[in-house]
Short mmCIF file of C-alpha atoms in Angstrom, two decimals:
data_model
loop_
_atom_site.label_atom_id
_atom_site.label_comp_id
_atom_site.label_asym_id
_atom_site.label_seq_id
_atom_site.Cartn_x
_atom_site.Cartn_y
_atom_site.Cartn_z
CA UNK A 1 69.22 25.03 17.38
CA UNK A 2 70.44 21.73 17.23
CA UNK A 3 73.21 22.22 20.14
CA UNK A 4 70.34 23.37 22.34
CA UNK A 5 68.42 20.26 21.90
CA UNK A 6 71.29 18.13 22.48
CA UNK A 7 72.15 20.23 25.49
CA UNK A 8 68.17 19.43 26.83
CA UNK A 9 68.66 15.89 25.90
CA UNK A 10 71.93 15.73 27.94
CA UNK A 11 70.43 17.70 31.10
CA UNK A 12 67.60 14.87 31.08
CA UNK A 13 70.10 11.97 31.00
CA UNK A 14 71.91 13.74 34.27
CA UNK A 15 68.16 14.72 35.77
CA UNK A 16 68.28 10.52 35.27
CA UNK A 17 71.16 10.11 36.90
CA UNK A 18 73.46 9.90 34.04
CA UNK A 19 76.55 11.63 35.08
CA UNK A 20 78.81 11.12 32.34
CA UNK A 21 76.04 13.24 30.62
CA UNK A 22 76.73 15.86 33.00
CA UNK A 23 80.45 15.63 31.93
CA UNK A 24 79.14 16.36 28.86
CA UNK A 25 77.60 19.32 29.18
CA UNK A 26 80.51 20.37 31.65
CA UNK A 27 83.03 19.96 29.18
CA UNK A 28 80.90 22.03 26.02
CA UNK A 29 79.98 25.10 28.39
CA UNK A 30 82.78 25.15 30.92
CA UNK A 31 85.10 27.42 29.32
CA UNK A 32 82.33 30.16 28.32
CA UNK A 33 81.07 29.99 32.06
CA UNK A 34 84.67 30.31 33.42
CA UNK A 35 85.03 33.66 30.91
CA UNK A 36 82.05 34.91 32.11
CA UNK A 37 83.02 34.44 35.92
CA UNK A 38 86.23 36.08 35.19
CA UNK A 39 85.37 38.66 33.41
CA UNK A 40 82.30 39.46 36.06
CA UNK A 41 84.98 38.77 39.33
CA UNK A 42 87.80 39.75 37.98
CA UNK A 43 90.10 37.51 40.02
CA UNK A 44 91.23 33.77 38.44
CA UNK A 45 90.99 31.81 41.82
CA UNK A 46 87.31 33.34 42.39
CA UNK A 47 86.27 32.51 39.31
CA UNK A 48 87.29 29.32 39.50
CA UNK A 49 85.68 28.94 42.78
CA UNK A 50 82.39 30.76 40.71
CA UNK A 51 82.49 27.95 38.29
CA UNK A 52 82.86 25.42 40.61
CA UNK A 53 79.69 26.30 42.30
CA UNK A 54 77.71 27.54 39.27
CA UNK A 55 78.38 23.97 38.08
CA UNK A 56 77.46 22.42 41.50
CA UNK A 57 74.05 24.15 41.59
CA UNK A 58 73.40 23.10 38.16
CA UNK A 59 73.71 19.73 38.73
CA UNK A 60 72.12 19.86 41.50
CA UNK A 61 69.14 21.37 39.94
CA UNK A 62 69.08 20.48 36.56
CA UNK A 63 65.44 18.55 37.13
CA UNK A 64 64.12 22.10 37.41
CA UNK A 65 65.22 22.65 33.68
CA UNK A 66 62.24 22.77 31.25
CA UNK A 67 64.00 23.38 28.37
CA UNK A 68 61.93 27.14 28.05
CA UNK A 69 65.51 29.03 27.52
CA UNK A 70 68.48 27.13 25.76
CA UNK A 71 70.53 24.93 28.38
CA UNK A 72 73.47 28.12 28.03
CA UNK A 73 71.09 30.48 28.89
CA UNK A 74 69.59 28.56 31.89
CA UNK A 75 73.42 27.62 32.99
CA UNK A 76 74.38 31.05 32.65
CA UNK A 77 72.16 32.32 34.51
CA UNK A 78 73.16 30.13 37.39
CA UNK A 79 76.67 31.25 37.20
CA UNK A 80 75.72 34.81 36.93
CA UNK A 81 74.05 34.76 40.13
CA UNK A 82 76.44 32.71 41.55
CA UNK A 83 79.31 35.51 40.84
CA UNK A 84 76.81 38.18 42.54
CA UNK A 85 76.77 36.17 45.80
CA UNK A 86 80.61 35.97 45.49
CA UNK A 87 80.53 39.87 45.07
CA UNK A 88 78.49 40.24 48.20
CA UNK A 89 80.76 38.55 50.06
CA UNK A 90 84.26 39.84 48.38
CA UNK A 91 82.27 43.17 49.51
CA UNK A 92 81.61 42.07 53.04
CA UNK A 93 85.34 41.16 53.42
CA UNK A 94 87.71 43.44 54.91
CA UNK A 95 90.84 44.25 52.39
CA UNK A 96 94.19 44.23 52.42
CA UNK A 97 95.72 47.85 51.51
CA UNK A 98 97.13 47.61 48.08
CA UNK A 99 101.35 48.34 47.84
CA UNK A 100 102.35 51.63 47.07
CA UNK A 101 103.65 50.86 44.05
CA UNK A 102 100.49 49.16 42.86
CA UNK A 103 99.34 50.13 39.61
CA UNK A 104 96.33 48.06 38.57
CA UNK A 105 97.06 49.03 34.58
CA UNK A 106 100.44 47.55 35.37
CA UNK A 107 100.59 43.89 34.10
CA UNK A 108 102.83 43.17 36.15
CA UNK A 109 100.89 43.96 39.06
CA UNK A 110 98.77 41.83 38.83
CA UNK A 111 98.63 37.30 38.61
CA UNK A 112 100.80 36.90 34.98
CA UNK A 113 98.60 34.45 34.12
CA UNK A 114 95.56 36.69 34.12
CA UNK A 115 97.31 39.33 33.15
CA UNK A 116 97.77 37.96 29.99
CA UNK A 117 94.27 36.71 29.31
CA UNK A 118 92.82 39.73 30.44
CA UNK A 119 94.33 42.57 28.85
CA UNK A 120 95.26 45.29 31.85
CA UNK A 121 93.31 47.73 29.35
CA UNK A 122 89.95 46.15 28.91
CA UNK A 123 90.22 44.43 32.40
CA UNK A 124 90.94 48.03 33.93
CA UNK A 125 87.99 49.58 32.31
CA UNK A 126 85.37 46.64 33.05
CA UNK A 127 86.75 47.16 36.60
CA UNK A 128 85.95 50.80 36.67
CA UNK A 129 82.08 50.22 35.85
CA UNK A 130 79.49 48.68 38.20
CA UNK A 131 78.22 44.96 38.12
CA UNK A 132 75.45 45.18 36.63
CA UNK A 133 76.53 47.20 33.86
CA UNK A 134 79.61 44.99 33.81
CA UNK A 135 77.35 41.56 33.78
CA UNK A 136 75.31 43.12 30.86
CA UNK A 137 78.21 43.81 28.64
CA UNK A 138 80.01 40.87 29.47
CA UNK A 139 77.28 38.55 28.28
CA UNK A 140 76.15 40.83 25.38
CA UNK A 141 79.60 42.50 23.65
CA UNK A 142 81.98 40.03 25.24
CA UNK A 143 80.06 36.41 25.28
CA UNK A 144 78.37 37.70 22.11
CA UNK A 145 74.39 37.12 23.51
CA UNK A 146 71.48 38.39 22.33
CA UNK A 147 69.62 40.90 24.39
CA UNK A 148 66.68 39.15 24.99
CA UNK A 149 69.01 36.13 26.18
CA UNK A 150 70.89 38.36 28.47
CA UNK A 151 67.91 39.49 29.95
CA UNK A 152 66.56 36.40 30.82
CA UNK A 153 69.80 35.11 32.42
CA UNK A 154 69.99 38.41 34.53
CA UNK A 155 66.11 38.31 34.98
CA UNK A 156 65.36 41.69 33.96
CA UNK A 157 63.29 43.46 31.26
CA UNK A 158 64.69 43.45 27.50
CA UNK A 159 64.90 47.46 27.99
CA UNK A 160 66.72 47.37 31.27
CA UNK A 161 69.86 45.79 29.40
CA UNK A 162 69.58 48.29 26.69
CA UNK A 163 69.91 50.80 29.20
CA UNK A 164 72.59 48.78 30.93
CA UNK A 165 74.33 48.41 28.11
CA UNK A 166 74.18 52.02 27.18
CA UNK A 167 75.32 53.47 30.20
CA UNK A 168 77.93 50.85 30.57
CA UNK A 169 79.12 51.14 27.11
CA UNK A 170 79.69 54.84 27.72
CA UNK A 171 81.67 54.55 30.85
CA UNK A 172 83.45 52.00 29.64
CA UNK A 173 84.50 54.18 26.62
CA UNK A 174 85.28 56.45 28.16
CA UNK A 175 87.47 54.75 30.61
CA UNK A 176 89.11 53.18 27.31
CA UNK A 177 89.93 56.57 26.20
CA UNK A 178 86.95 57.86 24.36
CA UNK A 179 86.23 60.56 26.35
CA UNK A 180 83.27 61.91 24.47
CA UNK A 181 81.53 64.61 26.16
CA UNK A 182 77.80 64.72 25.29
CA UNK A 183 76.69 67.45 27.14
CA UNK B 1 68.62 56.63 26.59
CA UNK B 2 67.52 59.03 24.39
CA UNK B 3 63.34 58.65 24.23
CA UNK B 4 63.12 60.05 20.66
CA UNK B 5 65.66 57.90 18.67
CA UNK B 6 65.72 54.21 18.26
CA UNK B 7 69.83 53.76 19.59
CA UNK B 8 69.14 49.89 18.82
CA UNK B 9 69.38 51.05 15.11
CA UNK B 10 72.94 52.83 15.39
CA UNK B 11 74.34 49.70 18.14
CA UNK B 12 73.36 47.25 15.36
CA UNK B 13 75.32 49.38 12.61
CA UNK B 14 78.29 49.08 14.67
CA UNK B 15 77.79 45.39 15.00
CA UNK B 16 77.61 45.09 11.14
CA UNK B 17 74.12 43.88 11.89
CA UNK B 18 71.85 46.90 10.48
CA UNK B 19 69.24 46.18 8.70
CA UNK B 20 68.58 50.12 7.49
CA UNK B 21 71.86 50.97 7.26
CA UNK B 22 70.65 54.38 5.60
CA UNK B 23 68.26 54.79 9.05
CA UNK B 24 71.11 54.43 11.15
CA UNK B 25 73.46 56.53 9.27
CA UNK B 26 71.05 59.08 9.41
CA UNK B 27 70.32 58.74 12.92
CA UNK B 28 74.29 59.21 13.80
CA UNK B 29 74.21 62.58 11.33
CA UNK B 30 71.49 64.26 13.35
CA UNK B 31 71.51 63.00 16.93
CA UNK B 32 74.32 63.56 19.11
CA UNK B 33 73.27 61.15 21.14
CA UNK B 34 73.06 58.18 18.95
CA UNK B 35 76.78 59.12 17.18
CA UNK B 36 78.35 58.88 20.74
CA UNK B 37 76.57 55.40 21.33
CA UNK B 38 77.73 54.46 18.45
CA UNK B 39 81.22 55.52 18.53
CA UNK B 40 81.09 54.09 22.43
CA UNK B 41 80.20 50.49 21.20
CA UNK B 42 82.85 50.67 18.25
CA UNK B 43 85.48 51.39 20.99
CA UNK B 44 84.35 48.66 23.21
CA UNK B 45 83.78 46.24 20.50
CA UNK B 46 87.75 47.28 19.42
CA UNK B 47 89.36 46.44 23.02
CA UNK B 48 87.54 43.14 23.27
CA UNK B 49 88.65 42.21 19.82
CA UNK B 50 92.12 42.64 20.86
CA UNK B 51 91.73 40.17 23.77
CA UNK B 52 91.69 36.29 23.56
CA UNK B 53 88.84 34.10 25.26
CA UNK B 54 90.22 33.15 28.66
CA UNK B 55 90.38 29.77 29.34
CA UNK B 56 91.20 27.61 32.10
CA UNK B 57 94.65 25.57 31.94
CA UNK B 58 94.43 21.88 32.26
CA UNK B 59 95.71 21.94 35.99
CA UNK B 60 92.68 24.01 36.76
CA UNK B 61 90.55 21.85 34.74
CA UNK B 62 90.98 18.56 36.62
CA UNK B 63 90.95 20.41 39.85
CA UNK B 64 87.44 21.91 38.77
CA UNK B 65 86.02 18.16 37.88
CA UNK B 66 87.79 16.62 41.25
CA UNK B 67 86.18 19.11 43.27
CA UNK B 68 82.92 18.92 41.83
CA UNK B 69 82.43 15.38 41.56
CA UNK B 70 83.86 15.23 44.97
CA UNK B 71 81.03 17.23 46.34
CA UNK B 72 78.47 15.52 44.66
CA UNK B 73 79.66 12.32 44.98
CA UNK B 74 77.03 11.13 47.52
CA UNK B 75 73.92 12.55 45.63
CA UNK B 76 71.88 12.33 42.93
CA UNK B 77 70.33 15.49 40.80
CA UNK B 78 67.16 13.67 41.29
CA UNK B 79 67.42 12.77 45.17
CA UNK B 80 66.47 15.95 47.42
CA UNK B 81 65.80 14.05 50.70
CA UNK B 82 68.50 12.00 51.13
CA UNK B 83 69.87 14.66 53.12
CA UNK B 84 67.27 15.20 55.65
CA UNK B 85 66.29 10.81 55.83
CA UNK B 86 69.63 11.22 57.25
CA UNK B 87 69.58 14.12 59.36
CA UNK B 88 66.43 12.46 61.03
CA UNK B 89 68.51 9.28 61.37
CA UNK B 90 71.25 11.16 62.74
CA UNK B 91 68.73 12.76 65.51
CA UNK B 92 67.24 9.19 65.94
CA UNK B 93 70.90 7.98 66.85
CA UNK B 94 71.89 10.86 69.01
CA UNK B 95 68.35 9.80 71.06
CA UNK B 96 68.89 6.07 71.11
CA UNK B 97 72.51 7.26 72.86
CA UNK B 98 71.09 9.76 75.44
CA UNK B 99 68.58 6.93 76.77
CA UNK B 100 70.71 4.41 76.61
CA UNK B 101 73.41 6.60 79.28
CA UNK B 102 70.26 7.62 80.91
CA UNK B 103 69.53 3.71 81.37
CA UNK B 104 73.32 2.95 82.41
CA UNK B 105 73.03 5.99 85.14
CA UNK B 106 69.59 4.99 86.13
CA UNK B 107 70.67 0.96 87.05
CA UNK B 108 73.78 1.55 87.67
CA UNK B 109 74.11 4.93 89.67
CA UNK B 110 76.65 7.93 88.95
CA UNK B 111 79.50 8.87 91.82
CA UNK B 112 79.93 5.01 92.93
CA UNK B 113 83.67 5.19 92.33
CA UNK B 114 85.99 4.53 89.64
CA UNK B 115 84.20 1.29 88.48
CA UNK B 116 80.74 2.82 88.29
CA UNK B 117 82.27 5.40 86.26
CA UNK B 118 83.92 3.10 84.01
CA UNK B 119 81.22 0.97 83.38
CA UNK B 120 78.75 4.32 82.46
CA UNK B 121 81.32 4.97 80.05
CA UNK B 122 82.00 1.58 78.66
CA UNK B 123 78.25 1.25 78.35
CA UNK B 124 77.70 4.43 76.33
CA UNK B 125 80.59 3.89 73.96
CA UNK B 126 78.87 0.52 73.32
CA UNK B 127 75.00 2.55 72.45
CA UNK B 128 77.25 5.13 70.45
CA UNK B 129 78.78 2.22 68.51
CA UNK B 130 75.23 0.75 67.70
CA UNK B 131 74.07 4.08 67.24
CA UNK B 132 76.40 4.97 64.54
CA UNK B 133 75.65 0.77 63.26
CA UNK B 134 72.15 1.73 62.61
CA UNK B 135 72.75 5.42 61.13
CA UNK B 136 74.61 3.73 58.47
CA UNK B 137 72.26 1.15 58.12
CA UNK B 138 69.07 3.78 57.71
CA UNK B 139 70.76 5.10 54.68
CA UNK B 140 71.33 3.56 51.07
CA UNK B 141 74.78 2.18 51.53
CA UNK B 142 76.67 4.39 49.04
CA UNK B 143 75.30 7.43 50.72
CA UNK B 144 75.49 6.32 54.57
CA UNK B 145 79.07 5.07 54.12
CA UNK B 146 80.64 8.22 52.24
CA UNK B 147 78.40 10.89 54.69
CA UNK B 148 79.34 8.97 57.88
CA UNK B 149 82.78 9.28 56.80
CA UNK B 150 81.34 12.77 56.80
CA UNK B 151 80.79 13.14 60.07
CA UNK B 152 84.51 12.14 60.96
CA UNK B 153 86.22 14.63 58.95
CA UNK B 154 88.37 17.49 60.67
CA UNK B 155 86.79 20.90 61.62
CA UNK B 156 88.72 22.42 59.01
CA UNK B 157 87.51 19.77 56.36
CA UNK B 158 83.94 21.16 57.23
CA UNK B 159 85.31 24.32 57.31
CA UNK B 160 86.75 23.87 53.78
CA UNK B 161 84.25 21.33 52.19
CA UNK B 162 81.09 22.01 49.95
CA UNK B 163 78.19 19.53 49.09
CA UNK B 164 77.81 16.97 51.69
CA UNK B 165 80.63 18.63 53.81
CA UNK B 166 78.96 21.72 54.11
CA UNK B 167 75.37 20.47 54.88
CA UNK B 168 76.63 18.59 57.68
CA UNK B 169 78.17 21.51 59.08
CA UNK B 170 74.95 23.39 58.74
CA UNK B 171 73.28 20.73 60.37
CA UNK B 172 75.57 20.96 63.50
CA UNK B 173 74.84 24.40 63.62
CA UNK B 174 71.13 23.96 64.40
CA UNK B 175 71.18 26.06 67.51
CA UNK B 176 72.52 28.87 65.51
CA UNK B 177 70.33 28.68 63.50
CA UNK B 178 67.15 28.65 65.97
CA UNK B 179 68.40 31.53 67.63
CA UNK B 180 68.47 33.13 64.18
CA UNK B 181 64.65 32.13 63.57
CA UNK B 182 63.57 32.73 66.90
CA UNK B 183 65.16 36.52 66.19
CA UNK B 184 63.51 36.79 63.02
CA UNK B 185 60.21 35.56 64.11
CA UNK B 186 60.45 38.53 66.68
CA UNK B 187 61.64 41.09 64.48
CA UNK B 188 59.07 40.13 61.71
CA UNK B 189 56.17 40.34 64.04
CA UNK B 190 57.26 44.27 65.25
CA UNK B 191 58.06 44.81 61.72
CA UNK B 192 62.18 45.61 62.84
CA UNK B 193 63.70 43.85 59.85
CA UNK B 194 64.97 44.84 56.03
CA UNK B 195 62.46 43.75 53.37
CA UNK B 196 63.89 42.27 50.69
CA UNK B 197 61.99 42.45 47.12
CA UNK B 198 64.39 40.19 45.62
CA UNK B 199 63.62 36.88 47.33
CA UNK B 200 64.30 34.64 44.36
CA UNK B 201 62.87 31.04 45.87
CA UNK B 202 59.57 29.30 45.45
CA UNK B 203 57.96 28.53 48.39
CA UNK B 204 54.00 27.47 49.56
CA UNK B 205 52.74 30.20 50.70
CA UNK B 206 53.27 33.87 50.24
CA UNK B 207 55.81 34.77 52.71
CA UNK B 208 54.81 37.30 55.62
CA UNK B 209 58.24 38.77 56.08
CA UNK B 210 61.64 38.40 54.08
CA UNK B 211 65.26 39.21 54.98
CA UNK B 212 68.35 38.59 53.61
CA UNK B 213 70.94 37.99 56.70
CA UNK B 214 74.36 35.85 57.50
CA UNK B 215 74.82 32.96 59.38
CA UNK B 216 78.50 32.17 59.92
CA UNK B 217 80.07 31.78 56.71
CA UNK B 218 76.36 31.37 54.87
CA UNK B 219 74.00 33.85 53.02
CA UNK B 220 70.85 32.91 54.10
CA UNK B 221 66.83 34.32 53.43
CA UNK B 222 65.22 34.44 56.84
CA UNK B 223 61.27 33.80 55.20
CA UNK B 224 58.46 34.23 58.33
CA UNK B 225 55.19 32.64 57.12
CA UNK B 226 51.53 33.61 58.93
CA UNK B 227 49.27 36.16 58.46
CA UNK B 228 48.41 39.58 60.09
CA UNK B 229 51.25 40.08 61.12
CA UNK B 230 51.37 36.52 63.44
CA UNK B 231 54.52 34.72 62.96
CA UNK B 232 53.40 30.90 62.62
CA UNK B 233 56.68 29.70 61.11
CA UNK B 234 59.93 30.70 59.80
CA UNK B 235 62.09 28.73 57.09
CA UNK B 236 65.97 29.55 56.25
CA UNK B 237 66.92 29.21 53.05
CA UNK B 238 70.64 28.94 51.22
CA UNK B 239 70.53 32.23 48.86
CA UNK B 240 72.77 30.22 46.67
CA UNK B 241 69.98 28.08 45.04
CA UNK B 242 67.65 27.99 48.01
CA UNK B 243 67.93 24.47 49.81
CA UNK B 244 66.10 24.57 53.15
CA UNK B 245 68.39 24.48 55.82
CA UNK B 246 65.77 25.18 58.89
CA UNK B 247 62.73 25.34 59.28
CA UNK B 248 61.55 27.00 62.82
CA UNK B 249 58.75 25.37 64.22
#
């Protein structure tokens, strides 16, 4: 693929010191690694925080990028990590109680901004599933990836996001409203 | 998943990317199983359709590039001991300053009245000024200047910063951090700790003990290295893309 060679090229310019090749890549993959961080942390500022870092540790360690996956997949899988450690600590955190009248399917319960990016619906339902069900049909039915990619960047077996994505896929349905009972 | 049917067939029907439609049609006719995975994925693949990519707005776009090239600003992908050169002139400095007071007290005695006293301090802000002269001068000068502005910023700068910021702070908190290994090496040794089998980083040799803990604000992997069960050294390592940050003896 020719983007992927161009992405390689580009990662060995900034492994070189060439930074305005790191703007570069920055600028072709930042949007699809914000969406990802979103959609996996559900919360704008975090994500942005997310891709901040992922971007960080990817220039940072770009010299340790062979070119075995394509540049996405490698960069992806840096910012899908990243998000996990921000889950650890979101987890470690103690909350706030939510308002009374807080209705997370509510728009306007939630940031505007997001709320109209994320649709309360889909966001709602990706919320209701764990992360690693979430992270598998992020990449795969939302970012479009191929299984075999999405396995790499999560670093599991081919067969483990099947079975992610199956499991996820049905509690996400049926969060969604397709409440299919299989017995 | 069902162990008898292939569910990859009916997923890629949904996905308009079958190639045996007539398979995977048949599939969703006489497994149960397969039709709800396949009406799951439709329904899924319906209420992301409705939603638009989300994208950051410009604001958040130059605040992104600020901050990152702001925390990179003193490093290069390719440089990885930059960091320490400096730490170990930093240590160097902080010597040179202790020996020099320890000269001024020495020659010039310590509870001689007000004079004395002044002079011991006069003396030692003069070492700290060369000190801090010839940190900056054992680093490239890019580097030195920006991370011995470092050292001046604000507790809550550290407190805030990444990159350079944050490494400094780690470095300050040293002592933490031996207490931390010194722990771990004692825990490791009476087996007491929480093995963790997803220790991501690369390292010599095959670690005798593994824990994931926190250190103030950082996720850390507490690694012992030795063997049978002896402790000879334990490393800390950022879980974020595992940078040293001690090493223990």
């Amino acid at each position: 693929m020719v983007t992927s060679i161009d992405d390689f090229e580009l990662a060995q310019k900034v492994a070189n010191g060439d930074r305005s090749a790191f703007n570069e890549l920055m600028r072709k993959h930042e949007d699809r690694v914000f969406g990802v961080c979103l959609r996996i942390l559900r919360h704008r500022e975090a994500a942005l925080d997310a891709t901040q870092d992922a971007f960080l540790t990817a220039f940072r360690k770009v010299g340790q990028f062979r070119g075995d996956s394509s540049f996405s997949t490698w960069l992806y899988r840096v910012a899908v990590n990243t998000c996990y450690d921000h889950l650890r600590k979101q987890k470690r955190r103690p909350t706030s109680p939510l308002p009374e009248d807080h209705d997370p399917a509510d728009p306007a319960a939630g940031d505007p901004l997001e709320a109209a990016e994320l649709r309360p619906d889909l966001a709602a339902a990706l919320a209701g599933i764990a992360d690693e069900f979430r992270s598998a049909i992020v990449l795969v039915d939302v970012e479009g990836l191929s299984v075999k990619d999405a396995a790499q960047i999560l670093e599991v077996a081919d067969g483990t996001i099947k079975s992610r994505l199956h499991r996820g896929r049905r509690q996400l349905a049926q969060i969604l409203g397709n409440r299919t009972d299989w017995g | 998943m069902h162990s008898d049917h292939d569910i990859s067939q009916v997923w890629a029907l949904a996905e308009g990317a079958s190639t045996d439609p007539a398979e995977a049609e048949r599939l969703i006719d006489v497994c149960e199983e397969c039709a709800a995975a396949y009406r799951d994925l439709l329904t899924v693949r319906e209420a992301i359709a409705r939603q638009p990519s989300p994208s950051m707005t410009e604001l958040e776009r130059a605040r992104l590039h600020r901050n990152l090239w702001a925390s990179v600003e003193p490093e290069t992908p390719a440089r990885s001991t930059g960091g320490w050169m400096y730490r170990v002139a930093s240590v160097a400095a902080a010597m040179a300053v202790v020996v020099g007071a320890g000269y001024v007290f020495t020659n010039l005695g310590v509870g001689g009245g007000d004079d004395s006293a002044s002079e011991t301090t006069a003396a030692a802000a003069t070492e700290m000024a060369a000190a801090d002269s010839a940190m900056a001068d054992s680093t490239d000068s890019d580097a030195g200047a920006t991370q011995n502005e470092d050292l001046r910023s604000t507790p809550q700068e550290l407190e805030s910063g990444g990159g350079e910021l944050e490494e400094t702070a780690r470095f300050y908190a040293g002592d933490d951090y031996q207490a931390v290994a010194d722990d771990f090496e004692t825990r490791a040794e009476a087996g007491d700790y929480a093995p963790a089998s997803d220790f991501p980083c690369e390292t010599e040799t095959i670690p005798l003990a593994v824990e994931r803990a926190t250190v103030g604000e950082f996720e850390v992997w507490l690694v012992a290295f030795g063997t049978d069960g002896d402790v000879a050294s334990v490393a800390i390592f950022d879980t974020g893309d595992c940078s040293p940050i001690f090493r223990s003896p």
